[in-house]
Coordinates of C-alpha atoms in Angstrom, one line a residue:
M1 CA 4.2 -34.3 -13.0
S2 CA 4.2 -31.2 -15.3
R3 CA 3.4 -27.7 -14.2
D4 CA 0.1 -27.7 -16.2
Q5 CA -1.0 -31.0 -14.5
I6 CA -0.2 -29.5 -11.0
L7 CA -2.2 -26.3 -11.8
A8 CA -5.1 -28.3 -13.2
A9 CA -5.2 -30.5 -10.1
L10 CA -5.2 -27.4 -7.9
R11 CA -8.0 -25.8 -9.9
Q12 CA -10.1 -29.0 -9.5
N13 CA -9.6 -29.3 -5.8
Q14 CA -10.4 -25.8 -4.6
P15 CA -12.3 -25.6 -1.3
E16 CA -15.9 -24.4 -1.4
P17 CA -16.2 -20.6 -0.7
V18 CA -17.3 -19.8 2.8
P19 CA -19.0 -16.6 4.0
L20 CA -17.1 -14.1 6.0
P21 CA -17.6 -14.4 9.8
A22 CA -20.3 -12.3 11.4
S23 CA -18.9 -8.9 12.2
I24 CA -17.5 -8.5 15.7
P25 CA -19.2 -5.6 17.6
L26 CA -16.6 -3.0 18.5
E27 CA -16.9 0.1 20.5
R28 CA -17.0 3.3 18.3
I29 CA -13.6 4.8 17.8
E30 CA -13.3 8.4 16.8
A31 CA -11.5 9.2 13.5
L32 CA -8.8 11.2 15.4
E33 CA -8.2 8.2 17.7
L34 CA -7.7 6.0 14.6
Q35 CA -5.4 8.5 13.1
A36 CA -3.2 8.7 16.2
K37 CA -3.1 4.9 16.6
F38 CA -2.3 4.4 12.9
K39 CA 0.5 7.0 13.1
T40 CA 2.0 5.4 16.2
M41 CA 2.0 2.0 14.6
A42 CA 3.3 3.1 11.3
E43 CA 6.2 5.1 12.8
G44 CA 7.0 2.1 15.0
I45 CA 7.7 0.0 12.0
G46 CA 9.8 2.5 10.1
S47 CA 7.3 4.6 8.1
T48 CA 7.1 8.4 8.1
V49 CA 3.6 9.8 8.5
H50 CA 2.4 13.3 7.6
L51 CA -1.0 14.5 8.7
V52 CA -2.2 17.2 6.3
D53 CA -5.3 19.3 6.3
E54 CA -5.9 19.3 2.6
F55 CA -5.0 17.1 -0.3
A56 CA -3.4 19.9 -2.3
A57 CA -0.5 20.2 0.3
I58 CA 0.6 16.6 -0.4
R59 CA 2.2 17.3 -3.8
L60 CA 4.4 20.1 -2.5
L61 CA 5.6 17.9 0.4
I62 CA 6.4 15.0 -2.0
E63 CA 8.3 17.3 -4.4
A64 CA 10.3 18.7 -1.5
R65 CA 11.0 15.3 0.1
F66 CA 12.0 13.5 -3.1
S67 CA 13.5 16.3 -5.2
K68 CA 16.8 14.4 -5.6
E69 CA 15.4 11.2 -6.8
K70 CA 15.8 10.4 -10.5
R71 CA 12.5 8.6 -11.4
V72 CA 9.3 9.4 -9.7
L73 CA 5.9 8.0 -10.8
S74 CA 2.4 8.7 -9.5
T75 CA -0.6 6.5 -10.0
V76 CA -2.6 9.3 -8.3
K77 CA -3.6 11.7 -11.1
E78 CA -4.2 14.6 -8.7
L79 CA -0.6 14.5 -7.7
V80 CA 0.9 14.6 -11.2
S81 CA 3.0 17.6 -12.0
A82 CA 6.1 18.6 -13.9
A83 CA 8.2 17.1 -11.1
I84 CA 5.9 14.1 -10.7
P85 CA 5.1 12.3 -14.0
A86 CA 2.0 10.1 -14.3
F87 CA 2.3 6.3 -14.3
E88 CA 2.0 4.8 -17.8
L89 CA 1.5 1.1 -18.4
H90 CA 4.3 -0.5 -20.5
A91 CA 4.1 -4.1 -21.8
D92 CA 7.6 -4.8 -20.4
P93 CA 7.5 -4.8 -16.5
H94 CA 11.3 -4.4 -16.6
S95 CA 10.8 -0.8 -17.6
Y96 CA 10.0 0.0 -14.0
A97 CA 13.3 -1.4 -12.6
D98 CA 14.7 2.1 -12.1
V99 CA 11.7 3.7 -10.3
D100 CA 12.9 5.5 -7.2
V101 CA 9.6 6.8 -5.9
A102 CA 6.1 5.4 -6.6
I103 CA 3.0 7.1 -5.3
F104 CA -0.3 5.3 -4.6
K105 CA -3.7 6.0 -3.1
S106 CA -5.1 3.5 -0.7
G107 CA -8.8 3.2 0.1
L108 CA -8.4 1.3 3.4
G109 CA -5.9 1.7 6.3
V110 CA -5.9 -0.4 9.5
A111 CA -5.1 1.4 12.7
E112 CA -4.0 -1.7 14.7
N113 CA -1.0 -2.5 12.4
S114 CA -0.8 0.5 10.0
A115 CA -1.4 -1.8 7.0
L116 CA -2.7 -0.1 3.8
W117 CA -4.8 -2.0 1.3
L118 CA -3.8 -1.6 -2.3
T119 CA -5.5 -3.2 -5.3
E120 CA -4.0 -3.7 -8.7
E121 CA -6.3 -1.0 -10.0
H122 CA -4.4 1.5 -7.8
M123 CA -0.9 -0.1 -8.3
G124 CA -0.8 0.5 -12.0
I125 CA 1.1 -2.8 -12.3
R126 CA 1.6 -5.4 -9.6
V127 CA 5.3 -5.2 -9.3
L128 CA 5.6 -1.4 -8.8
P129 CA 5.0 -1.2 -5.0
F130 CA 7.6 -3.9 -4.4
I131 CA 10.5 -2.7 -6.6
T132 CA 10.4 1.0 -6.0
Q133 CA 13.1 2.4 -3.7
H134 CA 10.6 4.6 -1.9
I135 CA 6.9 4.1 -1.6
V136 CA 4.4 6.9 -0.9
M137 CA 0.9 6.2 0.1
V138 CA -1.9 8.7 0.3
I139 CA -5.1 7.8 2.3
P140 CA -8.1 9.8 3.4
L141 CA -8.7 9.9 7.2
A142 CA -12.2 8.5 6.6
A143 CA -10.7 5.3 5.1
L144 CA -9.1 4.3 8.4
V145 CA -10.6 1.3 10.3
P146 CA -9.8 0.1 13.7
D147 CA -8.7 -3.5 13.0
M148 CA -8.2 -6.3 10.5
H149 CA -11.7 -7.7 11.3
T150 CA -13.3 -4.5 10.0
A151 CA -10.8 -4.4 7.1
Y152 CA -11.6 -7.9 5.9
Q153 CA -15.3 -7.2 6.2
K154 CA -14.9 -4.2 3.8
I155 CA -12.6 -6.1 1.5
G156 CA -15.1 -9.0 1.3
E157 CA -17.8 -6.5 0.1
A158 CA -15.4 -5.1 -2.7
D159 CA -14.8 -6.2 -6.2
Y160 CA -11.1 -6.6 -7.2
E161 CA -8.8 -9.1 -8.9
F162 CA -5.6 -8.7 -6.9
G163 CA -4.9 -6.8 -3.7
T164 CA -2.4 -6.7 -0.9
F165 CA -1.8 -5.1 2.4
I166 CA 1.5 -3.1 2.7
A167 CA 2.8 -2.0 6.1
G168 CA 6.0 -0.1 6.3
P169 CA 9.2 -0.3 4.3
S170 CA 10.8 -3.7 3.6
K171 CA 12.7 -5.0 6.6
T172 CA 14.6 -8.0 7.9
A173 CA 16.5 -8.9 11.1
D174 CA 18.1 -12.1 9.8
I175 CA 21.5 -10.5 9.2
E176 CA 23.4 -10.6 12.5
Q177 CA 20.1 -10.0 14.3
S178 CA 20.1 -6.4 13.3
L179 CA 17.1 -4.7 11.8
V180 CA 17.8 -3.7 8.2
L181 CA 15.3 -1.5 6.2
G182 CA 15.0 -1.9 2.5
A183 CA 16.5 -5.4 2.4
H184 CA 14.2 -6.8 -0.3
G185 CA 11.9 -4.0 -1.3
P186 CA 11.2 -0.3 -0.6
R187 CA 13.8 1.4 1.6
S188 CA 11.2 3.9 2.9
M189 CA 7.5 4.4 3.2
T190 CA 5.9 7.8 3.5
I191 CA 2.2 8.0 4.3
F192 CA 0.0 11.1 3.9
I193 CA -3.3 11.1 5.8
Y194 CA -5.6 13.9 4.8
A195 CA -9.0 15.0 6.0

């Protein structure tokens, strides 16, 4: 069976869409509680989290932290500077193979597991968050939700073509049962939460 025949068969046999489950009533969680839980979970899986009072402070912290890296790109226009060039879309995705630091803005963060939702619109190109050496995520405090139930409810109401949750740097424990960060993706993840 050819590739085209397999894909055609899959397209013809898609299940019917089903509505999202009814929302689960949750007790109200204060934003600062969400921030603390998110930070604890993110640091527990290898991320570095910075809590900043204002968005303007983020660029200076990024420039200081990654000053020795050769290629830094930002998909967040407010963080572009002489030291942090703006992401530009190229036809050849291989042109991003040498990116050391990629900066993204997430519109949704999950406190229970520190996962950050990123759509292709905010990635620039799908491959970028997965091939960069260091990933930097910026998220407003108001975008944190308590759990995946709430996150999926928000995602279900949104319009996007491709999206993914990213939580922490790449990791594996397959090699001699030792945890290795950056085994098959970003070696570090730095998250900035701002008010």
